[in-house]
Coordinates of C-alpha atoms and ligand atoms in Angstrom, one line a residue:
M1 CA 96.7 9.2 -37.2
R2 CA 99.6 10.5 -35.2
T3 CA 99.0 13.1 -32.5
V4 CA 101.3 16.1 -32.0
L5 CA 101.2 18.3 -28.9
I6 CA 102.7 21.8 -29.5
T7 CA 103.2 23.9 -26.4
G8 CA 102.7 27.6 -26.8
A9 CA 100.9 27.2 -30.1
S10 CA 98.5 30.1 -29.7
R11 CA 100.9 32.5 -31.5
G12 CA 104.2 32.8 -33.4
I13 CA 106.3 29.8 -34.1
G14 CA 104.0 27.3 -32.3
A15 CA 101.0 28.5 -34.3
Q16 CA 102.8 28.0 -37.5
C17 CA 103.9 24.5 -36.4
A18 CA 100.3 23.7 -35.8
R19 CA 99.4 24.8 -39.4
R20 CA 102.2 22.7 -40.9
F21 CA 101.5 19.6 -38.9
A22 CA 97.8 19.9 -39.6
E23 CA 98.5 20.1 -43.3
K24 CA 100.5 16.8 -43.1
E25 CA 97.4 15.2 -41.5
Y26 CA 98.6 15.0 -37.9
R27 CA 96.0 15.4 -35.1
V28 CA 97.1 18.7 -33.5
V29 CA 96.8 19.6 -29.8
I30 CA 97.3 23.3 -29.4
N31 CA 98.5 24.3 -26.0
Y32 CA 98.1 27.9 -24.8
N33 CA 98.3 29.7 -21.5
S34 CA 96.8 33.2 -21.8
S35 CA 96.0 33.7 -25.5
E36 CA 92.7 31.8 -25.4
K37 CA 91.1 33.7 -28.4
Q38 CA 94.1 33.2 -30.6
A39 CA 94.2 29.5 -29.8
A40 CA 90.5 29.2 -30.5
D41 CA 90.7 31.1 -33.8
L42 CA 93.6 29.0 -34.9
A43 CA 91.7 25.8 -34.0
D44 CA 88.7 27.1 -36.1
E45 CA 90.9 27.9 -39.0
L46 CA 92.4 24.4 -39.0
K47 CA 89.1 22.6 -38.4
K48 CA 87.6 24.5 -41.4
A49 CA 90.4 23.1 -43.5
G50 CA 89.4 19.6 -42.4
S51 CA 92.0 19.0 -39.6
D52 CA 91.5 17.2 -36.3
V53 CA 92.5 19.8 -33.8
C54 CA 91.8 20.7 -30.1
T55 CA 93.1 23.3 -27.7
V56 CA 94.3 22.7 -24.1
K57 CA 95.0 25.5 -21.6
A58 CA 98.0 24.8 -19.4
D59 CA 100.7 26.9 -17.9
V60 CA 103.6 24.6 -18.8
S61 CA 105.8 26.1 -16.1
S62 CA 103.7 24.2 -13.6
S63 CA 104.2 20.4 -13.3
E64 CA 100.6 20.0 -12.0
E65 CA 99.1 21.8 -15.1
V66 CA 101.3 19.8 -17.4
N67 CA 100.2 16.6 -15.8
R68 CA 96.6 17.6 -16.1
M69 CA 97.1 18.4 -19.8
F70 CA 98.6 15.0 -20.4
A71 CA 95.9 13.2 -18.5
R72 CA 93.4 14.8 -20.9
I73 CA 95.5 13.9 -24.0
N74 CA 96.0 10.4 -22.8
D75 CA 92.2 10.0 -22.1
D76 CA 91.2 11.4 -25.4
Y77 CA 93.9 10.1 -27.8
G78 CA 96.0 7.6 -25.9
G79 CA 98.9 9.9 -25.8
A80 CA 101.1 12.3 -27.8
D81 CA 103.3 10.7 -30.5
I82 CA 105.1 13.9 -31.1
L83 CA 105.9 16.6 -28.6
V84 CA 107.1 20.1 -29.6
N85 CA 108.4 21.9 -26.6
N86 CA 108.0 25.4 -28.0
A87 CA 106.4 27.6 -25.2
G88 CA 108.8 30.3 -24.1
I89 CA 109.3 33.8 -22.9
A90 CA 112.1 36.4 -23.4
Q91 CA 113.3 39.3 -21.3
T92 CA 116.1 41.7 -21.9
K93 CA 117.8 42.9 -18.7
L94 CA 121.2 43.6 -17.4
F95 CA 122.5 40.5 -15.5
T96 CA 123.1 42.6 -12.3
D97 CA 119.4 43.7 -12.4
L98 CA 117.9 40.2 -12.6
T99 CA 115.8 39.3 -9.6
D100 CA 115.2 35.9 -8.2
E101 CA 111.7 36.1 -9.7
D102 CA 113.0 36.9 -13.2
W103 CA 115.4 34.0 -13.0
D104 CA 112.8 31.5 -11.6
K105 CA 110.1 32.5 -14.2
M106 CA 112.6 32.3 -17.1
L107 CA 113.9 28.9 -16.0
S108 CA 110.5 27.4 -15.2
T109 CA 108.9 28.6 -18.4
N110 CA 111.7 27.9 -20.8
L111 CA 113.5 24.8 -19.3
S112 CA 111.5 23.1 -16.5
S113 CA 108.5 23.1 -18.9
A114 CA 110.4 20.8 -21.3
F115 CA 111.3 18.5 -18.4
Y116 CA 107.7 18.3 -17.2
C117 CA 106.4 17.7 -20.7
C118 CA 109.0 15.1 -21.7
R119 CA 108.5 13.2 -18.4
A120 CA 104.7 13.1 -19.0
A121 CA 104.9 12.2 -22.7
L122 CA 107.5 9.4 -22.5
P123 CA 105.6 6.5 -20.9
Y124 CA 103.2 6.4 -23.9
M125 CA 106.0 6.8 -26.4
I126 CA 108.1 4.1 -24.7
R127 CA 105.1 1.7 -24.8
N128 CA 104.6 2.4 -28.5
H129 CA 108.3 2.2 -29.3
F130 CA 107.9 5.4 -31.3
G131 CA 108.2 9.1 -30.4
R132 CA 109.6 12.4 -31.6
I133 CA 110.5 15.1 -29.2
I134 CA 111.5 18.5 -30.7
N135 CA 112.7 21.1 -28.3
I136 CA 112.9 24.8 -29.4
S137 CA 116.1 26.3 -28.0
S138 CA 117.7 29.4 -29.4
M139 CA 121.0 30.5 -31.0
W140 CA 121.6 32.4 -27.7
G141 CA 121.6 29.0 -26.0
Q142 CA 124.5 28.1 -28.3
V143 CA 126.6 31.2 -28.0
G144 CA 125.1 33.4 -25.2
G145 CA 123.3 36.7 -25.6
S146 CA 124.3 39.9 -23.8
C147 CA 121.5 41.1 -21.4
E148 CA 119.8 37.8 -21.8
V149 CA 121.8 35.6 -19.4
H150 CA 118.8 33.9 -17.9
Y151 CA 117.3 33.2 -21.3
S152 CA 120.6 32.0 -22.7
A153 CA 121.1 29.7 -19.6
A154 CA 117.6 28.2 -20.0
K155 CA 118.1 27.7 -23.8
A156 CA 121.5 26.1 -23.2
G157 CA 119.8 23.8 -20.7
I158 CA 117.4 22.7 -23.4
I159 CA 120.4 21.7 -25.5
G160 CA 121.8 19.6 -22.7
L161 CA 118.4 18.0 -21.9
T162 CA 118.0 17.2 -25.6
K163 CA 121.4 15.5 -26.0
A164 CA 121.2 13.5 -22.7
L165 CA 117.6 12.4 -23.3
A166 CA 118.4 11.3 -26.9
M167 CA 121.0 8.9 -25.5
E168 CA 118.6 7.5 -22.9
E169 CA 115.8 6.9 -25.3
G170 CA 117.7 5.9 -28.4
L171 CA 116.8 2.2 -28.1
S172 CA 113.1 3.0 -27.5
G173 CA 112.5 4.3 -31.0
I174 CA 112.3 7.8 -29.7
T175 CA 114.3 10.7 -31.2
V176 CA 115.0 13.9 -29.3
N177 CA 116.2 16.9 -31.2
C178 CA 116.5 20.5 -30.8
I179 CA 116.0 23.5 -33.2
A180 CA 118.0 26.6 -32.4
P181 CA 116.3 29.5 -34.2
G182 CA 118.0 32.8 -34.9
V183 CA 116.0 36.0 -35.1
I184 CA 112.4 35.1 -36.1
K185 CA 109.7 37.6 -36.8
T186 CA 107.1 37.1 -34.0
D187 CA 105.6 38.9 -31.0
M188 CA 108.8 38.0 -29.1
L189 CA 110.5 40.8 -31.0
S190 CA 107.9 43.4 -30.2
S191 CA 110.2 45.3 -27.8
F192 CA 112.8 45.8 -30.5
T193 CA 112.9 49.1 -32.4
K194 CA 113.1 49.3 -36.2
E195 CA 116.8 50.2 -35.8
D196 CA 117.4 47.1 -33.6
L197 CA 115.8 44.8 -36.2
Q198 CA 117.8 46.4 -39.0
A199 CA 121.0 45.9 -37.0
L200 CA 120.1 42.2 -36.5
K201 CA 119.4 41.8 -40.2
D202 CA 122.7 43.4 -41.0
E203 CA 124.5 41.0 -38.7
T204 CA 122.8 38.0 -40.4
P205 CA 124.7 36.6 -43.4
T206 CA 121.5 36.1 -45.4
G207 CA 120.5 39.8 -44.7
T208 CA 117.0 38.7 -43.6
L209 CA 115.1 37.7 -40.5
G210 CA 113.6 34.3 -40.2
T211 CA 109.9 33.5 -40.3
P212 CA 107.9 31.1 -38.1
D213 CA 107.5 28.9 -41.2
D214 CA 111.3 28.4 -41.4
I215 CA 111.1 26.7 -38.0
A216 CA 107.7 24.9 -38.6
R217 CA 108.9 23.1 -41.7
A218 CA 112.0 21.8 -39.9
A219 CA 109.9 20.6 -37.0
V220 CA 107.7 18.6 -39.4
F221 CA 110.8 17.2 -41.0
L222 CA 112.3 16.0 -37.6
A223 CA 108.9 14.4 -36.7
D224 CA 108.7 12.3 -39.8
D225 CA 109.1 8.5 -39.6
S226 CA 112.0 8.8 -42.1
S227 CA 114.0 11.0 -39.6
S228 CA 114.6 8.1 -37.3
F229 CA 118.4 8.2 -37.5
I230 CA 118.5 11.9 -36.5
T231 CA 118.7 12.3 -32.7
G232 CA 120.5 14.4 -30.2
Q233 CA 121.1 17.1 -32.8
V234 CA 120.9 20.9 -32.6
L235 CA 119.6 22.2 -35.9
G236 CA 120.5 25.9 -36.2
I237 CA 118.1 27.9 -38.4
N238 CA 119.5 31.4 -38.2
G239 CA 120.5 32.7 -41.7
G240 CA 124.1 31.9 -40.8
F241 CA 124.2 34.2 -37.7
V242 CA 125.8 31.4 -35.7
V243 CA 127.7 28.7 -37.5
Ligands
NAP1 P1 105.8 34.3 -29.1 O1 105.2 34.8 -30.4 O2 106.0 35.3 -28.0 O3 104.9 33.1 -28.6 C1 105.2 32.5 -27.3 C2 104.2 31.4 -27.1 O4 104.6 30.7 -25.9 C3 102.8 31.8 -27.0 O5 101.9 30.9 -27.7 C4 102.5 31.7 -25.5 O6 101.2 31.4 -25.2 C5 103.4 30.6 -25.1 N1 103.7 30.6 -23.7 C6 104.5 31.5 -23.0 N2 104.5 31.1 -21.7 C7 103.7 30.0 -21.6 C8 103.4 29.2 -20.5 N3 103.8 29.4 -19.2 N4 102.6 28.1 -20.7 C9 102.2 27.8 -22.0 N5 102.5 28.6 -23.0 C10 103.2 29.7 -22.8 O7 107.2 33.7 -29.2 P2 107.9 32.9 -30.5 O8 108.9 33.7 -31.1 O9 106.9 32.2 -31.3 O10 108.7 31.8 -29.6 C11 108.5 30.4 -29.6 C12 109.7 29.7 -29.1 O11 110.8 30.0 -30.0 C13 110.2 30.2 -27.7 O12 110.6 29.0 -27.0 C14 111.3 31.1 -28.0 O13 112.2 31.2 -26.9 C15 111.9 30.4 -29.2 N6 112.7 31.3 -30.0 C16 112.2 32.4 -30.6 C17 113.0 33.3 -31.4 C18 112.5 34.5 -32.0 O14 113.3 35.3 -32.5 N7 111.2 34.8 -32.1 C19 114.4 33.0 -31.5 C20 114.9 31.9 -30.9 C21 114.0 31.0 -30.1 P3 100.1 32.4 -24.5 O15 100.1 33.7 -25.3 O16 98.8 31.6 -24.7 O17 100.5 32.5 -23.1

């Protein structure tokens, strides 16, 4: 049974990834930071459906906490065969108002976290000559989002990390890919008004917003054994917003 670690799986896209991987009979490690109850409820839901699931609390912006999380996964299951770097935060603010703290928090949560998790996951993957790393970027990392410069910079960094690491690990049987979602209906959009959301819909060629399941299904596809020739790619799932 393959083990998948999904960071930030207590809510939103990560939680739906957990459901889809569990359905495909992966063992699922649900990482969360503050939403303990949501993580526990999700684990119960999946266990009731017969899945092998556990939760691990770790703030993935801290290398110490990431290393502790992997020590536990390595002890319990040998390691993680599949890593979905999904945890993230957003903030809308004028560039000139950004503080050092805003910048550091954004970069550590959305970019350094992927570095810490990949570094901790790789020794086991390399030993096994198999691994799948799926990084969740954003279309704003591809084209840049106004009032989201720090978010865009972190998500563009994820794309660079993905491409470079894919080259380094290609001969080790490990693929590294990235999903760049468009506007997806989750708590991350909670600060948007109805009018904002309508405007985003109107700008999207499909005339719709995405769902967590649009992303989760793609993550499961990239994790599959049969996806071994797909690496270093950025898969845009955005209703045609960015082409
Ligand atoms: P969400 O509903 O706000 O969920 C965010 C998740 O990240 C939560 O499970 C949260 O866990 C976790 N998280 C945040 N900081 C963390 C930390 N320091 N350590 C561990 N976990 C942490 O957001 P979402 O929309 O599902 O976003 C998931 C990913 O997709 C993010 O990387 C986001 O940037 C990306 N994305 C989203 C959209 C969108 O429109 N929704 C578009 C493009 C890209 P706790 O609550 O337990 O802290």
